[in-house]
PDB file of C-alpha atoms in Angstrom:
ATOM      1  CA  UNK H 263       0.000   0.000   0.000  1.00 56.00           C
ATOM      2  CA  UNK H 264       2.795   2.401   0.917  1.00 61.00           C
ATOM      3  CA  UNK H 265       4.627   1.696  -2.347  1.00 70.00           C
ATOM      4  CA  UNK H 266       1.386   2.221  -4.300  1.00 82.00           C
ATOM      5  CA  UNK H 267       0.840   5.656  -2.729  1.00 83.00           C
ATOM      6  CA  UNK H 268       4.454   6.502  -3.403  1.00 87.00           C
ATOM      7  CA  UNK H 269       4.098   5.268  -6.976  1.00 83.00           C
ATOM      8  CA  UNK H 270       1.030   7.439  -7.598  1.00 87.00           C
ATOM      9  CA  UNK H 271       2.969  10.467  -6.353  1.00 88.00           C
ATOM     10  CA  UNK H 272       5.942   9.542  -8.517  1.00 89.00           C
ATOM     11  CA  UNK H 273       3.718   9.327 -11.608  1.00 90.00           C
ATOM     12  CA  UNK H 274       3.079  13.059 -11.272  1.00 89.00           C
ATOM     13  CA  UNK H 275       6.804  13.933 -11.011  1.00 91.00           C
ATOM     14  CA  UNK H 276       6.107  16.503  -8.243  1.00 90.00           C
ATOM     15  CA  UNK H 277       9.316  18.376  -9.006  1.00 90.00           C
ATOM     16  CA  UNK H 278       8.247  18.894 -12.616  1.00 88.00           C
ATOM     17  CA  UNK H 279       4.760  19.972 -11.524  1.00 93.00           C
ATOM     18  CA  UNK H 280       6.126  22.552  -9.121  1.00 93.00           C
ATOM     19  CA  UNK H 281       8.648  23.803 -11.685  1.00 87.00           C
ATOM     20  CA  UNK H 282       5.947  24.229 -14.354  1.00 90.00           C
ATOM     21  CA  UNK H 283       3.644  25.979 -11.886  1.00 94.00           C
ATOM     22  CA  UNK H 284       6.469  28.335 -10.951  1.00 90.00           C
ATOM     23  CA  UNK H 285       6.975  29.179 -14.633  1.00 90.00           C
ATOM     24  CA  UNK H 286       3.277  30.015 -14.928  1.00 94.00           C
ATOM     25  CA  UNK H 287       3.507  32.183 -11.808  1.00 92.00           C
ATOM     26  CA  UNK H 288       6.619  33.822 -13.227  1.00 90.00           C
ATOM     27  CA  UNK H 289       4.766  34.613 -16.438  1.00 91.00           C
ATOM     28  CA  UNK H 290       1.968  36.251 -14.466  1.00 91.00           C
ATOM     29  CA  UNK H 291       4.434  38.186 -12.310  1.00 88.00           C
ATOM     30  CA  UNK H 292       6.376  39.505 -15.279  1.00 87.00           C
ATOM     31  CA  UNK H 293       3.187  40.387 -17.166  1.00 86.00           C
ATOM     32  CA  UNK H 294       1.725  42.220 -14.153  1.00 77.00           C
ATOM     33  CA  UNK H 295       0.518  40.268 -11.168  1.00 60.00           C
ATOM     34  CA  UNK H 296      -0.941  43.333  -9.370  1.00 62.00           C
ATOM     35  CA  UNK H 297      -4.569  42.743  -8.351  1.00 52.00           C
ATOM     36  CA  UNK H 298      -4.571  39.330 -10.017  1.00 77.00           C
ATOM     37  CA  UNK H 299      -3.348  36.948  -7.319  1.00 85.00           C
ATOM     38  CA  UNK H 300      -6.482  34.764  -7.561  1.00 89.00           C
ATOM     39  CA  UNK H 301      -6.284  34.024 -11.310  1.00 91.00           C
ATOM     40  CA  UNK H 302      -2.538  33.474 -11.005  1.00 93.00           C
ATOM     41  CA  UNK H 303      -2.983  30.907  -8.236  1.00 94.00           C
ATOM     42  CA  UNK H 304      -5.655  29.078 -10.246  1.00 95.00           C
ATOM     43  CA  UNK H 305      -3.444  29.088 -13.346  1.00 95.00           C
ATOM     44  CA  UNK H 306      -0.543  27.640 -11.352  1.00 96.00           C
ATOM     45  CA  UNK H 307      -2.701  24.794 -10.013  1.00 96.00           C
ATOM     46  CA  UNK H 308      -4.056  24.105 -13.513  1.00 96.00           C
ATOM     47  CA  UNK H 309      -0.500  23.897 -14.831  1.00 95.00           C
ATOM     48  CA  UNK H 310       0.604  21.530 -12.064  1.00 96.00           C
ATOM     49  CA  UNK H 311      -2.441  19.262 -12.563  1.00 95.00           C
ATOM     50  CA  UNK H 312      -1.981  19.188 -16.347  1.00 93.00           C
ATOM     51  CA  UNK H 313       1.708  18.310 -16.028  1.00 92.00           C
ATOM     52  CA  UNK H 314       0.879  15.560 -13.533  1.00 94.00           C
ATOM     53  CA  UNK H 315      -1.716  14.150 -15.925  1.00 92.00           C
ATOM     54  CA  UNK H 316       0.673  14.296 -18.859  1.00 89.00           C
ATOM     55  CA  UNK H 317       3.450  12.593 -16.911  1.00 90.00           C
ATOM     56  CA  UNK H 318       1.124   9.791 -15.788  1.00 92.00           C
ATOM     57  CA  UNK H 319      -0.202   9.081 -19.270  1.00 90.00           C
ATOM     58  CA  UNK H 320       3.341   9.283 -20.634  1.00 87.00           C
ATOM     59  CA  UNK H 321       4.405   6.588 -18.162  1.00 89.00           C
ATOM     60  CA  UNK H 322       1.456   4.443 -19.275  1.00 90.00           C
ATOM     61  CA  UNK H 323       2.493   4.515 -22.929  1.00 86.00           C
ATOM     62  CA  UNK H 324       6.217   4.315 -22.125  1.00 83.00           C
ATOM     63  CA  UNK H 325       5.951   1.375 -19.717  1.00 86.00           C
ATOM     64  CA  UNK H 326       7.797  -1.047 -21.999  1.00 83.00           C
ATOM     65  CA  UNK H 327      10.545   1.469 -22.804  1.00 80.00           C
ATOM     66  CA  UNK H 328      10.871   2.367 -19.126  1.00 81.00           C
ATOM     67  CA  UNK H 329      11.332  -1.312 -18.295  1.00 82.00           C
ATOM     68  CA  UNK H 330      14.656  -0.911 -20.142  1.00 80.00           C
ATOM     69  CA  UNK H 331      15.626   2.730 -19.523  1.00 76.00           C
ATOM     70  CA  UNK H 332      14.042   3.371 -16.106  1.00 81.00           C
ATOM     71  CA  UNK H 333      13.007   0.122 -14.397  1.00 85.00           C
ATOM     72  CA  UNK H 334      12.612   1.941 -11.072  1.00 85.00           C
ATOM     73  CA  UNK H 335       9.590   3.921 -12.285  1.00 89.00           C
ATOM     74  CA  UNK H 336       6.178   3.058 -10.745  1.00 89.00           C
ATOM     75  CA  UNK H 337       4.712   0.899 -13.535  1.00 89.00           C
ATOM     76  CA  UNK H 338       7.810  -1.215 -14.370  1.00 88.00           C
ATOM     77  CA  UNK H 339       8.486  -1.966 -10.713  1.00 86.00           C
ATOM     78  CA  UNK H 340       4.841  -2.894 -10.082  1.00 84.00           C
ATOM     79  CA  UNK H 341       3.882  -0.093  -7.683  1.00 85.00           C
ATOM     80  CA  UNK H 342       1.072   1.082  -9.983  1.00 87.00           C
ATOM     81  CA  UNK H 343      -0.746  -0.946 -12.626  1.00 89.00           C
ATOM     82  CA  UNK H 344      -1.061   0.416 -16.180  1.00 89.00           C
ATOM     83  CA  UNK H 345      -4.831   0.780 -15.712  1.00 91.00           C
ATOM     84  CA  UNK H 346      -4.246   2.561 -12.408  1.00 90.00           C
ATOM     85  CA  UNK H 347      -1.908   5.023 -14.101  1.00 90.00           C
ATOM     86  CA  UNK H 348      -4.603   5.815 -16.683  1.00 91.00           C
ATOM     87  CA  UNK H 349      -7.160   6.424 -13.922  1.00 93.00           C
ATOM     88  CA  UNK H 350      -4.776   8.738 -12.063  1.00 92.00           C
ATOM     89  CA  UNK H 351      -4.059  10.644 -15.263  1.00 93.00           C
ATOM     90  CA  UNK H 352      -7.782  11.062 -15.978  1.00 93.00           C
ATOM     91  CA  UNK H 353      -8.344  12.465 -12.495  1.00 94.00           C
ATOM     92  CA  UNK H 354      -5.642  15.073 -12.883  1.00 94.00           C
ATOM     93  CA  UNK H 355      -6.872  15.999 -16.350  1.00 92.00           C
ATOM     94  CA  UNK H 356     -10.393  16.477 -14.953  1.00 94.00           C
ATOM     95  CA  UNK H 357      -9.068  18.768 -12.215  1.00 95.00           C
ATOM     96  CA  UNK H 358      -7.119  20.844 -14.745  1.00 94.00           C
ATOM     97  CA  UNK H 359     -10.161  21.244 -17.013  1.00 92.00           C
ATOM     98  CA  UNK H 360     -12.494  22.193 -14.142  1.00 94.00           C
ATOM     99  CA  UNK H 361     -10.166  24.888 -12.806  1.00 95.00           C
ATOM    100  CA  UNK H 362      -9.208  26.230 -16.242  1.00 93.00           C
ATOM    101  CA  UNK H 363     -12.867  27.120 -16.798  1.00 93.00           C
ATOM    102  CA  UNK H 364     -12.466  29.813 -14.114  1.00 93.00           C
ATOM    103  CA  UNK H 365      -9.861  31.717 -16.136  1.00 93.00           C
ATOM    104  CA  UNK H 366     -10.133  34.287 -18.991  1.00 93.00           C
ATOM    105  CA  UNK H 367     -11.014  32.986 -22.508  1.00 94.00           C
ATOM    106  CA  UNK H 368      -7.437  33.075 -23.859  1.00 93.00           C
ATOM    107  CA  UNK H 369      -6.218  31.079 -20.865  1.00 92.00           C
ATOM    108  CA  UNK H 370      -8.941  28.503 -21.500  1.00 92.00           C
ATOM    109  CA  UNK H 371      -7.856  28.258 -25.146  1.00 94.00           C
ATOM    110  CA  UNK H 372      -4.184  27.781 -24.209  1.00 93.00           C
ATOM    111  CA  UNK H 373      -5.154  25.173 -21.611  1.00 91.00           C
ATOM    112  CA  UNK H 374      -7.299  23.284 -24.141  1.00 91.00           C
ATOM    113  CA  UNK H 375      -4.543  23.264 -26.752  1.00 92.00           C
ATOM    114  CA  UNK H 376      -1.984  22.148 -24.192  1.00 89.00           C
ATOM    115  CA  UNK H 377      -4.120  19.315 -22.837  1.00 86.00           C
ATOM    116  CA  UNK H 378      -4.579  17.983 -26.372  1.00 87.00           C
ATOM    117  CA  UNK H 379      -0.861  18.444 -27.002  1.00 86.00           C
ATOM    118  CA  UNK H 380       0.033  16.456 -23.869  1.00 82.00           C
ATOM    119  CA  UNK H 381      -1.991  13.476 -25.080  1.00 81.00           C
ATOM    120  CA  UNK H 382      -0.908  13.647 -28.726  1.00 82.00           C
ATOM    121  CA  UNK H 383       2.743  13.992 -27.718  1.00 78.00           C
ATOM    122  CA  UNK H 384       2.645  10.622 -26.013  1.00 74.00           C
ATOM    123  CA  UNK H 385       0.425   8.823 -28.515  1.00 74.00           C
ATOM    124  CA  UNK H 386       1.528  10.375 -31.817  1.00 74.00           C
ATOM    125  CA  UNK H 387       4.569  12.656 -31.829  1.00 74.00           C
ATOM    126  CA  UNK H 388       6.990  11.269 -29.247  1.00 68.00           C
ATOM    127  CA  UNK H 389       8.672   8.873 -31.641  1.00 66.00           C
ATOM    128  CA  UNK H 390       8.698  11.310 -34.558  1.00 77.00           C
ATOM    129  CA  UNK H 391      12.158  12.805 -35.140  1.00 81.00           C
ATOM    130  CA  UNK H 392      12.221  16.365 -33.874  1.00 83.00           C
ATOM    131  CA  UNK H 393       8.449  16.939 -33.711  1.00 86.00           C
ATOM    132  CA  UNK H 394       8.117  15.514 -30.216  1.00 85.00           C
ATOM    133  CA  UNK H 395      10.943  17.751 -29.035  1.00 90.00           C
ATOM    134  CA  UNK H 396       9.310  20.804 -30.616  1.00 92.00           C
ATOM    135  CA  UNK H 397       5.968  19.979 -28.993  1.00 90.00           C
ATOM    136  CA  UNK H 398       7.485  19.647 -25.525  1.00 88.00           C
ATOM    137  CA  UNK H 399       9.373  22.899 -26.084  1.00 92.00           C
ATOM    138  CA  UNK H 400       6.118  24.646 -26.954  1.00 93.00           C
ATOM    139  CA  UNK H 401       4.432  23.231 -23.855  1.00 91.00           C
ATOM    140  CA  UNK H 402       7.155  24.566 -21.568  1.00 90.00           C
ATOM    141  CA  UNK H 403       7.250  27.966 -23.269  1.00 92.00           C
ATOM    142  CA  UNK H 404       3.474  28.206 -23.152  1.00 93.00           C
ATOM    143  CA  UNK H 405       3.492  28.087 -19.346  1.00 93.00           C
ATOM    144  CA  UNK H 406       4.728  31.689 -19.431  1.00 92.00           C
ATOM    145  CA  UNK H 407       2.020  32.624 -21.934  1.00 93.00           C
ATOM    146  CA  UNK H 408      -0.584  30.880 -19.791  1.00 94.00           C
ATOM    147  CA  UNK H 409       0.450  32.893 -16.755  1.00 93.00           C
ATOM    148  CA  UNK H 410       0.438  36.115 -18.744  1.00 92.00           C
ATOM    149  CA  UNK H 411      -2.994  35.315 -20.210  1.00 93.00           C
ATOM    150  CA  UNK H 412      -4.359  34.619 -16.722  1.00 92.00           C
ATOM    151  CA  UNK H 413      -3.715  38.279 -15.814  1.00 90.00           C
ATOM    152  CA  UNK H 414      -4.717  39.580 -19.251  1.00 87.00           C
ATOM    153  CA  UNK H 415      -1.228  40.407 -20.585  1.00 87.00           C
ATOM    154  CA  UNK H 416       0.175  37.507 -22.631  1.00 86.00           C
ATOM    155  CA  UNK H 417       2.234  39.654 -25.028  1.00 84.00           C
ATOM    156  CA  UNK H 418       4.371  40.885 -22.128  1.00 83.00           C
ATOM    157  CA  UNK H 419       5.939  37.437 -21.747  1.00 88.00           C
ATOM    158  CA  UNK H 420       6.314  36.376 -25.389  1.00 89.00           C
ATOM    159  CA  UNK H 421      10.121  36.677 -25.330  1.00 88.00           C
ATOM    160  CA  UNK H 422      10.339  34.611 -22.146  1.00 88.00           C
ATOM    161  CA  UNK H 423       8.209  31.931 -23.772  1.00 91.00           C
ATOM    162  CA  UNK H 424      10.606  31.849 -26.722  1.00 92.00           C
ATOM    163  CA  UNK H 425      13.669  31.591 -24.465  1.00 91.00           C
ATOM    164  CA  UNK H 426      12.089  28.785 -22.454  1.00 91.00           C
ATOM    165  CA  UNK H 427      11.065  26.927 -25.602  1.00 93.00           C
ATOM    166  CA  UNK H 428      14.503  27.059 -27.207  1.00 94.00           C
ATOM    167  CA  UNK H 429      16.335  25.968 -24.071  1.00 93.00           C
ATOM    168  CA  UNK H 430      13.830  23.170 -23.514  1.00 92.00           C
ATOM    169  CA  UNK H 431      14.368  21.919 -27.056  1.00 95.00           C
ATOM    170  CA  UNK H 432      18.078  21.629 -26.319  1.00 95.00           C
ATOM    171  CA  UNK H 433      17.465  19.737 -23.073  1.00 92.00           C
ATOM    172  CA  UNK H 434      14.934  17.391 -24.689  1.00 91.00           C
ATOM    173  CA  UNK H 435      17.359  16.450 -27.459  1.00 94.00           C
ATOM    174  CA  UNK H 436      20.047  15.712 -24.865  1.00 94.00           C
ATOM    175  CA  UNK H 437      17.517  13.562 -23.011  1.00 91.00           C
ATOM    176  CA  UNK H 438      16.783  11.647 -26.230  1.00 90.00           C
ATOM    177  CA  UNK H 439      20.496  10.968 -26.655  1.00 92.00           C
ATOM    178  CA  UNK H 440      20.559   9.604 -23.107  1.00 89.00           C
ATOM    179  CA  UNK H 441      17.608   7.305 -23.931  1.00 85.00           C
ATOM    180  CA  UNK H 442      18.850   6.036 -27.302  1.00 87.00           C
ATOM    181  CA  UNK H 443      19.294   2.414 -26.162  1.00 81.00           C
ATOM    182  CA  UNK H 444      15.732   1.936 -24.944  1.00 79.00           C
ATOM    183  CA  UNK H 445      14.195   3.959 -27.770  1.00 78.00           C
ATOM    184  CA  UNK H 446      16.033   1.920 -30.389  1.00 82.00           C
ATOM    185  CA  UNK H 447      14.924  -1.294 -28.678  1.00 78.00           C
ATOM    186  CA  UNK H 448      11.306  -0.122 -28.992  1.00 72.00           C
ATOM    187  CA  UNK H 449      11.740   0.852 -32.634  1.00 75.00           C
ATOM    188  CA  UNK H 450      11.251   4.569 -32.044  1.00 76.00           C
ATOM    189  CA  UNK H 451      12.792   7.035 -34.461  1.00 83.00           C
ATOM    190  CA  UNK H 452      13.844   9.908 -32.228  1.00 86.00           C
ATOM    191  CA  UNK H 453      16.050  12.707 -33.510  1.00 91.00           C
ATOM    192  CA  UNK H 454      19.382  11.171 -32.367  1.00 93.00           C
ATOM    193  CA  UNK H 455      18.430   7.825 -33.910  1.00 92.00           C
ATOM    194  CA  UNK H 456      17.302   9.447 -37.174  1.00 91.00           C
ATOM    195  CA  UNK H 457      20.250  11.802 -37.761  1.00 93.00           C
ATOM    196  CA  UNK H 458      22.901  10.517 -35.369  1.00 93.00           C
ATOM    197  CA  UNK H 459      23.707  11.459 -31.801  1.00 93.00           C
ATOM    198  CA  UNK H 460      26.424  14.031 -32.518  1.00 95.00           C
ATOM    199  CA  UNK H 461      24.357  15.836 -35.142  1.00 95.00           C
ATOM    200  CA  UNK H 462      21.426  15.935 -32.762  1.00 95.00           C
ATOM    201  CA  UNK H 463      23.624  17.376 -30.021  1.00 96.00           C
ATOM    202  CA  UNK H 464      24.952  20.029 -32.376  1.00 97.00           C
ATOM    203  CA  UNK H 465      21.361  20.937 -33.254  1.00 96.00           C
ATOM    204  CA  UNK H 466      20.588  21.230 -29.531  1.00 95.00           C
ATOM    205  CA  UNK H 467      23.624  23.448 -29.061  1.00 96.00           C
ATOM    206  CA  UNK H 468      22.487  25.628 -31.967  1.00 96.00           C
ATOM    207  CA  UNK H 469      19.023  26.104 -30.435  1.00 96.00           C
ATOM    208  CA  UNK H 470      20.535  27.073 -27.104  1.00 95.00           C
ATOM    209  CA  UNK H 471      22.943  29.477 -28.806  1.00 96.00           C
ATOM    210  CA  UNK H 472      19.969  31.295 -30.339  1.00 96.00           C
ATOM    211  CA  UNK H 473      18.356  31.489 -26.895  1.00 95.00           C
ATOM    212  CA  UNK H 474      21.564  32.897 -25.403  1.00 95.00           C
ATOM    213  CA  UNK H 475      21.758  35.504 -28.182  1.00 95.00           C
ATOM    214  CA  UNK H 476      18.146  36.569 -27.549  1.00 93.00           C
ATOM    215  CA  UNK H 477      18.361  36.508 -23.747  1.00 94.00           C
ATOM    216  CA  UNK H 478      19.499  40.176 -23.342  1.00 93.00           C
ATOM    217  CA  UNK H 479      16.368  41.443 -25.156  1.00 91.00           C
ATOM    218  CA  UNK H 480      14.137  41.772 -22.029  1.00 88.00           C
ATOM    219  CA  UNK H 481      16.813  43.956 -20.435  1.00 90.00           C
ATOM    220  CA  UNK H 482      17.285  46.060 -23.565  1.00 90.00           C
ATOM    221  CA  UNK H 483      13.530  46.676 -23.812  1.00 86.00           C
ATOM    222  CA  UNK H 484      13.312  47.704 -20.165  1.00 83.00           C
ATOM    223  CA  UNK H 485      11.197  44.755 -19.054  1.00 81.00           C
ATOM    224  CA  UNK H 486      13.926  43.590 -16.655  1.00 85.00           C
ATOM    225  CA  UNK H 487      16.554  45.393 -14.621  1.00 83.00           C
ATOM    226  CA  UNK H 488      20.310  44.912 -14.611  1.00 87.00           C
ATOM    227  CA  UNK H 489      20.200  42.077 -12.088  1.00 92.00           C
ATOM    228  CA  UNK H 490      18.463  39.992 -14.761  1.00 92.00           C
ATOM    229  CA  UNK H 491      21.378  40.467 -17.127  1.00 92.00           C
ATOM    230  CA  UNK H 492      23.806  39.170 -14.508  1.00 93.00           C
ATOM    231  CA  UNK H 493      21.591  36.241 -13.524  1.00 93.00           C
ATOM    232  CA  UNK H 494      20.784  35.156 -17.049  1.00 94.00           C
ATOM    233  CA  UNK H 495      24.475  35.319 -17.990  1.00 95.00           C
ATOM    234  CA  UNK H 496      25.223  32.764 -15.273  1.00 95.00           C
ATOM    235  CA  UNK H 497      22.283  30.602 -16.410  1.00 95.00           C
ATOM    236  CA  UNK H 498      23.428  30.826 -20.034  1.00 95.00           C
ATOM    237  CA  UNK H 499      26.939  29.750 -19.039  1.00 96.00           C
ATOM    238  CA  UNK H 500      25.632  26.737 -17.103  1.00 95.00           C
ATOM    239  CA  UNK H 501      23.440  25.598 -19.996  1.00 96.00           C
ATOM    240  CA  UNK H 502      26.153  26.148 -22.592  1.00 96.00           C
ATOM    241  CA  UNK H 503      28.518  24.038 -20.500  1.00 96.00           C
ATOM    242  CA  UNK H 504      25.811  21.378 -20.260  1.00 95.00           C
ATOM    243  CA  UNK H 505      25.636  21.274 -24.054  1.00 95.00           C
ATOM    244  CA  UNK H 506      29.401  20.849 -24.200  1.00 95.00           C
ATOM    245  CA  UNK H 507      29.239  18.131 -21.541  1.00 95.00           C
ATOM    246  CA  UNK H 508      26.450  16.301 -23.378  1.00 93.00           C
ATOM    247  CA  UNK H 509      28.848  15.037 -26.046  1.00 95.00           C
ATOM    248  CA  UNK H 510      30.617  12.965 -23.379  1.00 93.00           C
ATOM    249  CA  UNK H 511      27.947  12.407 -20.714  1.00 92.00           C
ATOM    250  CA  UNK H 512      24.344  13.248 -21.710  1.00 92.00           C
ATOM    251  CA  UNK H 513      22.917  12.063 -18.369  1.00 89.00           C
ATOM    252  CA  UNK H 514      25.079  14.470 -16.354  1.00 91.00           C
ATOM    253  CA  UNK H 515      24.469  17.222 -18.907  1.00 92.00           C
ATOM    254  CA  UNK H 516      20.707  16.922 -18.581  1.00 88.00           C
ATOM    255  CA  UNK H 517      20.897  17.258 -14.790  1.00 87.00           C
ATOM    256  CA  UNK H 518      23.132  20.318 -15.119  1.00 91.00           C
ATOM    257  CA  UNK H 519      20.760  21.797 -17.671  1.00 91.00           C
ATOM    258  CA  UNK H 520      17.957  21.739 -15.087  1.00 86.00           C
ATOM    259  CA  UNK H 521      20.061  23.905 -12.777  1.00 90.00           C
ATOM    260  CA  UNK H 522      20.575  26.343 -15.625  1.00 91.00           C
ATOM    261  CA  UNK H 523      16.848  26.652 -16.293  1.00 88.00           C
ATOM    262  CA  UNK H 524      16.209  27.185 -12.574  1.00 86.00           C
ATOM    263  CA  UNK H 525      18.792  29.977 -12.511  1.00 91.00           C
ATOM    264  CA  UNK H 526      17.151  31.551 -15.560  1.00 90.00           C
ATOM    265  CA  UNK H 527      13.760  31.527 -13.828  1.00 86.00           C
ATOM    266  CA  UNK H 528      15.277  33.208 -10.768  1.00 89.00           C
ATOM    267  CA  UNK H 529      16.813  35.812 -13.078  1.00 90.00           C
ATOM    268  CA  UNK H 530      13.379  36.506 -14.631  1.00 87.00           C
ATOM    269  CA  UNK H 531      11.766  37.084 -11.229  1.00 86.00           C
ATOM    270  CA  UNK H 532      14.613  39.117  -9.772  1.00 88.00           C
ATOM    271  CA  UNK H 533      14.982  41.195 -12.934  1.00 87.00           C
ATOM    272  CA  UNK H 534      11.291  42.088 -12.952  1.00 84.00           C
ATOM    273  CA  UNK H 535      11.188  42.768  -9.212  1.00 83.00           C
ATOM    274  CA  UNK H 536      13.967  45.337  -9.531  1.00 80.00           C
ATOM    275  CA  UNK H 537      11.980  47.232 -12.177  1.00 76.00           C
ATOM    276  CA  UNK H 538       8.787  47.197 -10.118  1.00 70.00           C
ATOM    277  CA  UNK H 539      10.446  48.400  -6.903  1.00 66.00           C
TER     278      UNK H 539
END
């Protein structure tokens, strides 16, 4: 029973849920959180529930691959049955839909598109070279847009959404390189399998380089203060090093990349706070 409860929690990937919710809150904060705490809180819970649902249904469809790549996950180790994972996913999806209905029309539209995207990613696009990576990148970037839409100002966070999307694409490609053995065993045609691991890693590095080149724009436009420029420079350096490291150790590079994205998020919040003070 204890392992089942733990397995259900693990299906959600609580860390990912919290991180995505924070990105939504960051989007709302940057766009203008004043007098909109309620919609922001609802949007953050919707994001967390949707991510939990997507992770659970992803584990359901990936259970055979995970038996090779990640045998310690809930379904392969027997903590949660495949049918149980589907039921858990449906519950989280239902919660996300119910709460999203409380938000402005554009937020509802973004939520609807993202919920469909979460399902189609797992069932259709995940094994398609590059397209699955692009879809996940959109989903991460859209968390900023979702937060901005919740407070009625989505255009204020468009650049942040682009930065998040590009950096996520790089991390997802590195993750695919890490998972090549299991994906090849399952007959999937991910980007590294289709074009080769080194070419895929160079493509990831190129996407991140574009993000790094664009990252000063929020400071130059006055959206963020100087502290953002310092913080994002550190985040850029960490992620660039992760790309370099990925050619030798993609698993370690992916972990380092997560630290870089966290630092970037902190830079967004701190940079905006300085302007508002």
